[in-house]
PDB file of C-alpha atoms and ligand atoms in Angstrom:
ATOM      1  CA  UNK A1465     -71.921-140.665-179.452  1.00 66.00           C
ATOM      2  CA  UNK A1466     -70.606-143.085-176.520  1.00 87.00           C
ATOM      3  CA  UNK A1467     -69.991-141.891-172.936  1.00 92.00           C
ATOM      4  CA  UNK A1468     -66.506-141.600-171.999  1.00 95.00           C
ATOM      5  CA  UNK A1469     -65.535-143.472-168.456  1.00 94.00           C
ATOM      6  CA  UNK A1470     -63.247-142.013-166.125  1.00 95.00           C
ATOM      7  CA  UNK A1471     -61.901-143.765-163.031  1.00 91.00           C
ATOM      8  CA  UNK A1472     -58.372-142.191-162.603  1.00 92.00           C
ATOM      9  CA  UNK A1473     -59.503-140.362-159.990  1.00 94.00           C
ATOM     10  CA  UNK A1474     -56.670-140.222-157.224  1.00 93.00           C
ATOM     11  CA  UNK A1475     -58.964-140.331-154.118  1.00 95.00           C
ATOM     12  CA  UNK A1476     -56.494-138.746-151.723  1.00 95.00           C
ATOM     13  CA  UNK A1477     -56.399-135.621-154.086  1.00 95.00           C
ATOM     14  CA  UNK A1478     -60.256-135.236-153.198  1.00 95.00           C
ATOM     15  CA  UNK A1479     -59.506-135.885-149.452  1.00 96.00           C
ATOM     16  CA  UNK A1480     -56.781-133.757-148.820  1.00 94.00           C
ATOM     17  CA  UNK A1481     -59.255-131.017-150.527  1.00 93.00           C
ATOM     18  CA  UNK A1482     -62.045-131.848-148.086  1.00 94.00           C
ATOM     19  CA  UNK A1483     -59.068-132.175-145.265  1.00 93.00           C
ATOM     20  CA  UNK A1484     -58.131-128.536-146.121  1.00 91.00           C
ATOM     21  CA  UNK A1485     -61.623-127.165-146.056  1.00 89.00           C
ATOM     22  CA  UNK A1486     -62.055-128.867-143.179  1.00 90.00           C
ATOM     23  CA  UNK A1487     -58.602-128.196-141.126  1.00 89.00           C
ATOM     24  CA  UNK A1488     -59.458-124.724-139.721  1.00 87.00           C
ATOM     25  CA  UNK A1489     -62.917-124.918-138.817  1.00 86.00           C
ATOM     26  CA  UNK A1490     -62.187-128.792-136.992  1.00 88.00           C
ATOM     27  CA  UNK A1491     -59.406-126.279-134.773  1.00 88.00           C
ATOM     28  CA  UNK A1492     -62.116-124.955-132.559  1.00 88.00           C
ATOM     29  CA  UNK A1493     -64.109-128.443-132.334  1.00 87.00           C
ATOM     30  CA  UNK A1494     -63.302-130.716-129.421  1.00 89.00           C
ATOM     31  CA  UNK A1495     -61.188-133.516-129.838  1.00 91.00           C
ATOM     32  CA  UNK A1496     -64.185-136.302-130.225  1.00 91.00           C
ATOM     33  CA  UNK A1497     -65.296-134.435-133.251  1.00 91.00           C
ATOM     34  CA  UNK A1498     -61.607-134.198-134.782  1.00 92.00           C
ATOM     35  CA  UNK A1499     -61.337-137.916-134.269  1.00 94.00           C
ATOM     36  CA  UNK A1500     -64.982-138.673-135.662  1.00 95.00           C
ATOM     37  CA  UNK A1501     -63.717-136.596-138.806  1.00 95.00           C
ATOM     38  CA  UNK A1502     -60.788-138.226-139.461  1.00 95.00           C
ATOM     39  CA  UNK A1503     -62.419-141.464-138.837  1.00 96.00           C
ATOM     40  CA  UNK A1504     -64.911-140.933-141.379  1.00 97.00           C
ATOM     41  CA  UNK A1505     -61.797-139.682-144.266  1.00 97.00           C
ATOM     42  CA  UNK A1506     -60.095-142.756-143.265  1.00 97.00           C
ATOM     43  CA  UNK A1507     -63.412-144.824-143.942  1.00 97.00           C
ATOM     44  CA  UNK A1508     -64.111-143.117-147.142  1.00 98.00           C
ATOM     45  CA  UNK A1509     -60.519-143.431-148.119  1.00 98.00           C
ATOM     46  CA  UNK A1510     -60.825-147.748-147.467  1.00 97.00           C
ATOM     47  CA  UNK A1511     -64.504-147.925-149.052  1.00 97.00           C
ATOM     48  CA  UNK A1512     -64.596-145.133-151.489  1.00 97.00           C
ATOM     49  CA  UNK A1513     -64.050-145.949-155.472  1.00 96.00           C
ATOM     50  CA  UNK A1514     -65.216-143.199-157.757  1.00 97.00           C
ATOM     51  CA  UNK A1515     -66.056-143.501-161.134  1.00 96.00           C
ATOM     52  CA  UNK A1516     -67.665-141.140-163.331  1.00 97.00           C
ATOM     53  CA  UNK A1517     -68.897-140.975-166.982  1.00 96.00           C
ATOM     54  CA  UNK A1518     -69.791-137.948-169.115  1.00 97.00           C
ATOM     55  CA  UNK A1519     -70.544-137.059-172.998  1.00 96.00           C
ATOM     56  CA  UNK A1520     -71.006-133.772-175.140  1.00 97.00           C
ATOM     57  CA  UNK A1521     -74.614-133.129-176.078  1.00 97.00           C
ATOM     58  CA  UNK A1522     -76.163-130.134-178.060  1.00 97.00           C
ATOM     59  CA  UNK A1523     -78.115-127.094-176.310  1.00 98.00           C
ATOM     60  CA  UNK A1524     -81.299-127.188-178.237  1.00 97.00           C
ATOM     61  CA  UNK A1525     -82.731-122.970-178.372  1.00 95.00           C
ATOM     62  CA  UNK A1526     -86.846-123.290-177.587  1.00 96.00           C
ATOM     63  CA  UNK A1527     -89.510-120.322-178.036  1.00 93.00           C
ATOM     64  CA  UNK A1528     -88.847-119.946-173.733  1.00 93.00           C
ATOM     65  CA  UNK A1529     -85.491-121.148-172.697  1.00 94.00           C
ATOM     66  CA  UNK A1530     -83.480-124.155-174.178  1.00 96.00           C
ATOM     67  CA  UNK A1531     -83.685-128.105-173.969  1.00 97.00           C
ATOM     68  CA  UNK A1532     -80.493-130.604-173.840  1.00 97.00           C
ATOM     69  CA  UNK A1533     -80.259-133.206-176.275  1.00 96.00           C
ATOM     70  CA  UNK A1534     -83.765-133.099-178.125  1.00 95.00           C
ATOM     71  CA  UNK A1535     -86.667-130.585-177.671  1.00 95.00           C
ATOM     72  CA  UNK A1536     -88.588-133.345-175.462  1.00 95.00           C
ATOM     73  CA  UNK A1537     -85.779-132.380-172.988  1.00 96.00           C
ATOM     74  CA  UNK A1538     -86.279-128.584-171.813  1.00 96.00           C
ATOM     75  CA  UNK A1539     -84.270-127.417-168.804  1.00 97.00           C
ATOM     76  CA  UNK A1540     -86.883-126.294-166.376  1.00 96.00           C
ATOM     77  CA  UNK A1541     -84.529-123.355-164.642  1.00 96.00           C
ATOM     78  CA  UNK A1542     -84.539-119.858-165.124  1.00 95.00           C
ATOM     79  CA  UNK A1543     -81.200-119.110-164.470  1.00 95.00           C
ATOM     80  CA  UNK A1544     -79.201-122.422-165.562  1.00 95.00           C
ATOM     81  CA  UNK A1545     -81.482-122.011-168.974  1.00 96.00           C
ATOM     82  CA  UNK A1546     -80.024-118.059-169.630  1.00 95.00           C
ATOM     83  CA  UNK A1547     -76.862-120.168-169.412  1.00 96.00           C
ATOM     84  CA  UNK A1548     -77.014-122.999-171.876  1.00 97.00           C
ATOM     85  CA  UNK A1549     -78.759-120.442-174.024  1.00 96.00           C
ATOM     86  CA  UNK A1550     -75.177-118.836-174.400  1.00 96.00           C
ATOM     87  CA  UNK A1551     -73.890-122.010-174.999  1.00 96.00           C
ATOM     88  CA  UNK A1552     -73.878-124.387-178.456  1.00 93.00           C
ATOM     89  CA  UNK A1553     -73.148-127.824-176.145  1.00 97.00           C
ATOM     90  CA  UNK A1554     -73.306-129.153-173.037  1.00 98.00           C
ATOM     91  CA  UNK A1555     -71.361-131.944-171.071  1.00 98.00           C
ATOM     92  CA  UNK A1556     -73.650-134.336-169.023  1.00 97.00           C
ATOM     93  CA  UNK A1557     -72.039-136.467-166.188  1.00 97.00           C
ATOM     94  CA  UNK A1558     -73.206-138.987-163.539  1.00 97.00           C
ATOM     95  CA  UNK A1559     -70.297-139.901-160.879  1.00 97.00           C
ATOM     96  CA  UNK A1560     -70.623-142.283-157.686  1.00 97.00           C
ATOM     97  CA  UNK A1561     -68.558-143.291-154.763  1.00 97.00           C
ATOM     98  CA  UNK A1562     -69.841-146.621-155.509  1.00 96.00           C
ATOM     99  CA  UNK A1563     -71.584-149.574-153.446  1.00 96.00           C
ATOM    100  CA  UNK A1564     -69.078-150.486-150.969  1.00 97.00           C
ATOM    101  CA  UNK A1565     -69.085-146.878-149.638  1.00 97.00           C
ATOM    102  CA  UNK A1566     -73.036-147.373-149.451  1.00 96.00           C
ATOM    103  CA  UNK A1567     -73.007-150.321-147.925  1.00 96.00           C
ATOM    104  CA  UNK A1568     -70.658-149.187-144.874  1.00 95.00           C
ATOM    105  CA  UNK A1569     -72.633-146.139-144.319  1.00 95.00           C
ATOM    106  CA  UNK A1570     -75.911-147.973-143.552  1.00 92.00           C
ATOM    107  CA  UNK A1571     -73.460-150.199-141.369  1.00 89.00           C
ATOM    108  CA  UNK A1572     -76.062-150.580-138.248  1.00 87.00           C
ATOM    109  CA  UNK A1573     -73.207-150.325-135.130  1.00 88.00           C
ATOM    110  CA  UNK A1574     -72.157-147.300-135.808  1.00 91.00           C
ATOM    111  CA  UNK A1575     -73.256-143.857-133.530  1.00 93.00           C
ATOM    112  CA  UNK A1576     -75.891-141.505-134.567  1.00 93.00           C
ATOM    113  CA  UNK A1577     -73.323-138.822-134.311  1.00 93.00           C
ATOM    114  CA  UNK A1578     -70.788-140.760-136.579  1.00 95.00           C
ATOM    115  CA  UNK A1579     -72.753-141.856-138.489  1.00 96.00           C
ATOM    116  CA  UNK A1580     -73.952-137.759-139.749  1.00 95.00           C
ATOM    117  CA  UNK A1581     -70.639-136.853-139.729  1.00 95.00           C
ATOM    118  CA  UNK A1582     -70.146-139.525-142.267  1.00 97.00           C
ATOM    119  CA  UNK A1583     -72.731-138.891-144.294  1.00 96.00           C
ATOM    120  CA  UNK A1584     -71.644-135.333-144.106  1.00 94.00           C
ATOM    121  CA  UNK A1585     -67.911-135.742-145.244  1.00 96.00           C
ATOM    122  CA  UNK A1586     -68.676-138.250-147.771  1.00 97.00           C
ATOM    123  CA  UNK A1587     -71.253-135.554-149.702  1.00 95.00           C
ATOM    124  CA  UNK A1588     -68.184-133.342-149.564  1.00 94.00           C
ATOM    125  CA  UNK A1589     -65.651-135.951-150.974  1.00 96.00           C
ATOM    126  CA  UNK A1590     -68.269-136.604-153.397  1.00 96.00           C
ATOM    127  CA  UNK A1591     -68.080-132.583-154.391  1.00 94.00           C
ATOM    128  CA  UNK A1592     -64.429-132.796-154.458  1.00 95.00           C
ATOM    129  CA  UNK A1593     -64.678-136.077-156.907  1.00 96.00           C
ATOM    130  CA  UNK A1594     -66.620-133.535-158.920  1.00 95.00           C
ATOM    131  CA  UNK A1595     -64.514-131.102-158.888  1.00 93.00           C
ATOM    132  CA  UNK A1596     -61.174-133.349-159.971  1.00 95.00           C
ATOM    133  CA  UNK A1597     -63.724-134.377-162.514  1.00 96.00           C
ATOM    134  CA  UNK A1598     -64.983-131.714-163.989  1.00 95.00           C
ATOM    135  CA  UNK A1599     -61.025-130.371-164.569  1.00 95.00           C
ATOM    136  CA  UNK A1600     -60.833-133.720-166.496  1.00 96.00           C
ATOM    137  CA  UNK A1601     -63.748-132.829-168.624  1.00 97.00           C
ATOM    138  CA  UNK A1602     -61.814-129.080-169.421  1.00 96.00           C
ATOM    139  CA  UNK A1603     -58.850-130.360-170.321  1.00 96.00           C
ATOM    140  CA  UNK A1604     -60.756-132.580-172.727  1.00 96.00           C
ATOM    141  CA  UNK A1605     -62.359-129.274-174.609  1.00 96.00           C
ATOM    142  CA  UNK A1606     -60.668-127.905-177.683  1.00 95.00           C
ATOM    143  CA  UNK A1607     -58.424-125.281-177.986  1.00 96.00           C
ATOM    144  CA  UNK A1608     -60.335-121.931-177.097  1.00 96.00           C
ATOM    145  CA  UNK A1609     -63.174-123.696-175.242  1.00 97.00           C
ATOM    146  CA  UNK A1610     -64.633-123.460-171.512  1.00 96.00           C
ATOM    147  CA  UNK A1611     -67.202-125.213-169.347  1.00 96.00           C
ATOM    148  CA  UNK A1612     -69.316-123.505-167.104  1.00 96.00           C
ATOM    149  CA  UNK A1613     -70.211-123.962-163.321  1.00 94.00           C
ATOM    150  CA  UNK A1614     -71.919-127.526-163.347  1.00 94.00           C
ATOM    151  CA  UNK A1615     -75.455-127.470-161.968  1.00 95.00           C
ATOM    152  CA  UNK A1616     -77.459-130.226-160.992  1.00 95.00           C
ATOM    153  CA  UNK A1617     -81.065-130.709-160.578  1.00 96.00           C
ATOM    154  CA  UNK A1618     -81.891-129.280-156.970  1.00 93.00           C
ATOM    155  CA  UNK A1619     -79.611-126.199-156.565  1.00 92.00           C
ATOM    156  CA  UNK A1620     -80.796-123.120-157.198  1.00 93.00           C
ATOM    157  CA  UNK A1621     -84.298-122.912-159.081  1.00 95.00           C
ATOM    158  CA  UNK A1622     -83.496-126.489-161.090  1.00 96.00           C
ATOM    159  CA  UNK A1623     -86.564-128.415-159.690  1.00 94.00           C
ATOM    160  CA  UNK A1624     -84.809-131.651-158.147  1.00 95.00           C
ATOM    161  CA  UNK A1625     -87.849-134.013-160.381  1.00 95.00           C
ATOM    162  CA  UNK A1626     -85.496-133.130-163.497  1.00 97.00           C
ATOM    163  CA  UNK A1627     -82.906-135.598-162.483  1.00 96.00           C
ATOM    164  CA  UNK A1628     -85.724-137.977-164.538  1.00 95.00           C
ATOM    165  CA  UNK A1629     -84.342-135.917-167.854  1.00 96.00           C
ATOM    166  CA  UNK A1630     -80.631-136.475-166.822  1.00 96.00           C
ATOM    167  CA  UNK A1631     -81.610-140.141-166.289  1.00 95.00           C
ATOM    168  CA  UNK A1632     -83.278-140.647-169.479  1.00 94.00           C
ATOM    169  CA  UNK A1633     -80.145-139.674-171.601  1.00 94.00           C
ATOM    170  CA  UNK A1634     -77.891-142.000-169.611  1.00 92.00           C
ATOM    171  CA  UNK A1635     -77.522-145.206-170.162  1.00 88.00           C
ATOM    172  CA  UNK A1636     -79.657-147.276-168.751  1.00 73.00           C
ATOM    173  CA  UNK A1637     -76.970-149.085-166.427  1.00 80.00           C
ATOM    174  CA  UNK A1638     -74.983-145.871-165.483  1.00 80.00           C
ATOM    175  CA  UNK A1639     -72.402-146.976-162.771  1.00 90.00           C
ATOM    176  CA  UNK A1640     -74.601-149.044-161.216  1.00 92.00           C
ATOM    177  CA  UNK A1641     -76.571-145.878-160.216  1.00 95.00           C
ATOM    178  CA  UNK A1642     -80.315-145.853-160.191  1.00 93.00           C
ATOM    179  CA  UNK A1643     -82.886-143.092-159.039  1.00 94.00           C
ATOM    180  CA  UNK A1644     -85.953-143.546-157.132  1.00 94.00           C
ATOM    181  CA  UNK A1645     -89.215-142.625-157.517  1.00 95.00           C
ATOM    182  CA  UNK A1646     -88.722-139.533-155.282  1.00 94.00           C
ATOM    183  CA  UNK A1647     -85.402-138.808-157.293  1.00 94.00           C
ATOM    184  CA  UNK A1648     -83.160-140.001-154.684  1.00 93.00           C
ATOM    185  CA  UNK A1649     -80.117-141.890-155.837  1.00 95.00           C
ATOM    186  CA  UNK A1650     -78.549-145.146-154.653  1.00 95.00           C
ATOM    187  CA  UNK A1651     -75.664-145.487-154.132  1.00 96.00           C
ATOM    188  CA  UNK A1652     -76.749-142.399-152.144  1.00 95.00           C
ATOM    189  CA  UNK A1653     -72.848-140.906-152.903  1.00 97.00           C
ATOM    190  CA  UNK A1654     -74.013-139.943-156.561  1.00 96.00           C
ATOM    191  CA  UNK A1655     -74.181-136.760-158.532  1.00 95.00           C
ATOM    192  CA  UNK A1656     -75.598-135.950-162.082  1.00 96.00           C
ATOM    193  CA  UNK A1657     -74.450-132.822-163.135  1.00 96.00           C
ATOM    194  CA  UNK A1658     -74.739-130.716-166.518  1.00 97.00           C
ATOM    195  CA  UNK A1659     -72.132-127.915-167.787  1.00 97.00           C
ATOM    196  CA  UNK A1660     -72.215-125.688-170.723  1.00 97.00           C
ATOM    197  CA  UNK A1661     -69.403-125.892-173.257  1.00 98.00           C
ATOM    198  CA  UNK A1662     -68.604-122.812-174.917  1.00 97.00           C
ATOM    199  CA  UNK A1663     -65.839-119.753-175.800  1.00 97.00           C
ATOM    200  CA  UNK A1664     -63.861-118.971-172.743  1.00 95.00           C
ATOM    201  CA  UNK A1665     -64.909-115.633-172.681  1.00 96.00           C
ATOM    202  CA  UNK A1666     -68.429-116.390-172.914  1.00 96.00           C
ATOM    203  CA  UNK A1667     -68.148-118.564-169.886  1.00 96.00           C
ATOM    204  CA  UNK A1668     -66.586-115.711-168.222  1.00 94.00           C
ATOM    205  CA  UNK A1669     -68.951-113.651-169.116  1.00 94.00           C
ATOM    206  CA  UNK A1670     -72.179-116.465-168.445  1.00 93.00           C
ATOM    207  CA  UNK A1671     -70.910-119.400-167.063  1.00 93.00           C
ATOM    208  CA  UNK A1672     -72.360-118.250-163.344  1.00 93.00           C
ATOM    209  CA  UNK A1673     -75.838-117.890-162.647  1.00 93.00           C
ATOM    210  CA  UNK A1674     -74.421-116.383-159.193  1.00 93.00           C
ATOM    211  CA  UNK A1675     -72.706-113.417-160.930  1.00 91.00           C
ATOM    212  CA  UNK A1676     -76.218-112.138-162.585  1.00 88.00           C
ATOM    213  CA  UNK A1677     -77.937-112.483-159.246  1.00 92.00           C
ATOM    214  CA  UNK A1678     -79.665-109.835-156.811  1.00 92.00           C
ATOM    215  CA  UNK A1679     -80.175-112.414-154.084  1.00 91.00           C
ATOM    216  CA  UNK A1680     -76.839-111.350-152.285  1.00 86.00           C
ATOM    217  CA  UNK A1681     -78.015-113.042-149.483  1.00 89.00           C
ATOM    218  CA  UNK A1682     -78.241-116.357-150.548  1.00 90.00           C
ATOM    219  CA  UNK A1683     -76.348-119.004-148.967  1.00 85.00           C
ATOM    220  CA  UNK A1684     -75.233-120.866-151.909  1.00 86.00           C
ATOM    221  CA  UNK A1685     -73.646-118.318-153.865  1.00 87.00           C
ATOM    222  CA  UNK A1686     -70.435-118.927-155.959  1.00 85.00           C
ATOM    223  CA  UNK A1687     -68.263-116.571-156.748  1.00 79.00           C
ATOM    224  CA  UNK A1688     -65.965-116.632-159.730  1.00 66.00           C
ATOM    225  CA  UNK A1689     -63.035-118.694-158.389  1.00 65.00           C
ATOM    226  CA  UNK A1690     -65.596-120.833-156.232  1.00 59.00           C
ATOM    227  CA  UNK A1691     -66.269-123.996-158.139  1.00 54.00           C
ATOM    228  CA  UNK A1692     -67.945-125.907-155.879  1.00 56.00           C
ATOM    229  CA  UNK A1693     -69.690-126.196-152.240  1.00 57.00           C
ATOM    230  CA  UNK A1694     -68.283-128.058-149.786  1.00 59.00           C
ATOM    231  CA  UNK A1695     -70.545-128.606-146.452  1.00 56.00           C
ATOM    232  CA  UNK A1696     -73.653-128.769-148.697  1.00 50.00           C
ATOM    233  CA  UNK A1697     -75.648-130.273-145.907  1.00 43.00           C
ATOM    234  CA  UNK A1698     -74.271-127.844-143.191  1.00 43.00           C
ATOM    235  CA  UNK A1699     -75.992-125.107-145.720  1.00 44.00           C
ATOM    236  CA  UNK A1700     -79.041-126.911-146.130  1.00 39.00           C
ATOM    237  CA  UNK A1701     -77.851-127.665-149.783  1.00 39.00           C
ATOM    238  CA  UNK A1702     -76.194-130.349-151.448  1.00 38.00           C
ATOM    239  CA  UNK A1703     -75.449-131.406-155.299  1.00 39.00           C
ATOM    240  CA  UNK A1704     -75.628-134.679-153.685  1.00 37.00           C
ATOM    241  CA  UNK A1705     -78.534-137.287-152.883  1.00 32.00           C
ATOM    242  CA  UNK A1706     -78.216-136.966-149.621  1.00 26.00           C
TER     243      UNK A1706
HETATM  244  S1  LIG B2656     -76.959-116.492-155.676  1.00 85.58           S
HETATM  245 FE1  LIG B2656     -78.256-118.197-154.973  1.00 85.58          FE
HETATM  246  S2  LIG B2656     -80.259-117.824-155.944  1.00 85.58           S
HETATM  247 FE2  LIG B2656     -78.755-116.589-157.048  1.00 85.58          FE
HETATM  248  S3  LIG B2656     -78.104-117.879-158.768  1.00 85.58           S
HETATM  249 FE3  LIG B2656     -76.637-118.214-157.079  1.00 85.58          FE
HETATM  250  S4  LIG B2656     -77.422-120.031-155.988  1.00 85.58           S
HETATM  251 FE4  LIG B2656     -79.101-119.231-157.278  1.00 85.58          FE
END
């Protein structure tokens, strides 16, 4: 089965989403920081164009956990396998912010302190861009069906050397992303991502690894309602290749 391509994505919807995140914490912040912040929107609103392609696979059930796609593909996490494991499919997705973005972020005048708050904002526009995404992949399901959180390799207990197996079952020129030999991803804007597909109640019941959890400590916990994590970096945790 092809990949389906979607572009549609309405980049000030995934702003303004950052922007409001964003708006109460920047109140306290001196005004250089405000201005470096809106800079960097306004730079990922001229260079930013994301694209994003994604496809139904099947959950394969092994003796210890599940694989994605064939049994040569097991998901190596604990709690993203229990998961799938309640789940017939999954939906795998690679999206970008694309080359030009890249391209202006390695842009050598630019200040060491503008230059990490753009890195920083960007990772979050890139979460939002998942986000919008991911609602386009729902509305896609039939009648009846859910997707779970998305997880990507590197949150949680998903070692980040899996993004090899997401790599291998996209095509080979995916968006013009490519990942290097220490998993990093160029353009560096770029998420792979998997989902499970299954009854909504199911996915109420299993679709977060968070709600299972003891560690109520950790950092990176989602709750219900919480889809995704903006300031991934500020956490010490990103989706992204940052
Ligand atoms: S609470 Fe933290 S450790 Fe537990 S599943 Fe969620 S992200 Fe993983």
């Amino acid at each position: 089965m092809k990949y389906f391509r979607y572009d549609r994505f309405d980049i000030h919807t995934a702003l303004n989403l950052v922007y409001e995140y964003y708006e109460n914490k920047l109140k306290s912040q001196p005004s250089r920081t405000k201005r470096t912040v809106m800079k960097a929107l306004q730079t990922i609103e001229r260079h930013a164009s994301p694209q994003m392609i994604w496809k139904r696979i099947p959950v394969i059930p092994l003796d210890i956990g599940c694989a994605i796609q064939k049994e040569q593909y097991p998901v190596k996490s604990r709690k993203f396998s229990r998961i799938l494991s309640q789940c017939g499919e999954a939906v795998i997705c690679a999206a970008t912010l694309g080359k030009s973005l890249d391209h202006e972020m390695k842009r050598e005048n630019m200040r060491m302190h503008e230059r990490v708050v753009l890195d920083q904002t960007a990772s979050d526009v890139m979460e939002a861009v998942m986000e919008i995404g991911q609602t386009h992949i729902q509305k896609q399901c039939r009648p009846g069906e859910s997707v779970t959180k998305r997880y990507s390799p590197g949150y949680c207990d998903w070692h980040i050397d899996q993004q090899q197996v997401l790599f291998s079952l996209l095509p080979s020129e995916v968006l013009g992303i490519r990942l290097s030999n220490s998993f990093l991803m160029s353009p560096r804007k770029s998420v792979t991502a998997l989902m499970g597909v299954a009854d909504a109640r199911t996915v109420e019941l299993y679709g977060n690894a968070c709600s299972r959890c003891s560690r109520r400590d950790c950092a990176f916990r989602r709750d219900q309602t919480e889809t995704f994590i903006l300031g991934g970096t500020q956490r010490e945790h990103s989706h992204t290749s940052v």
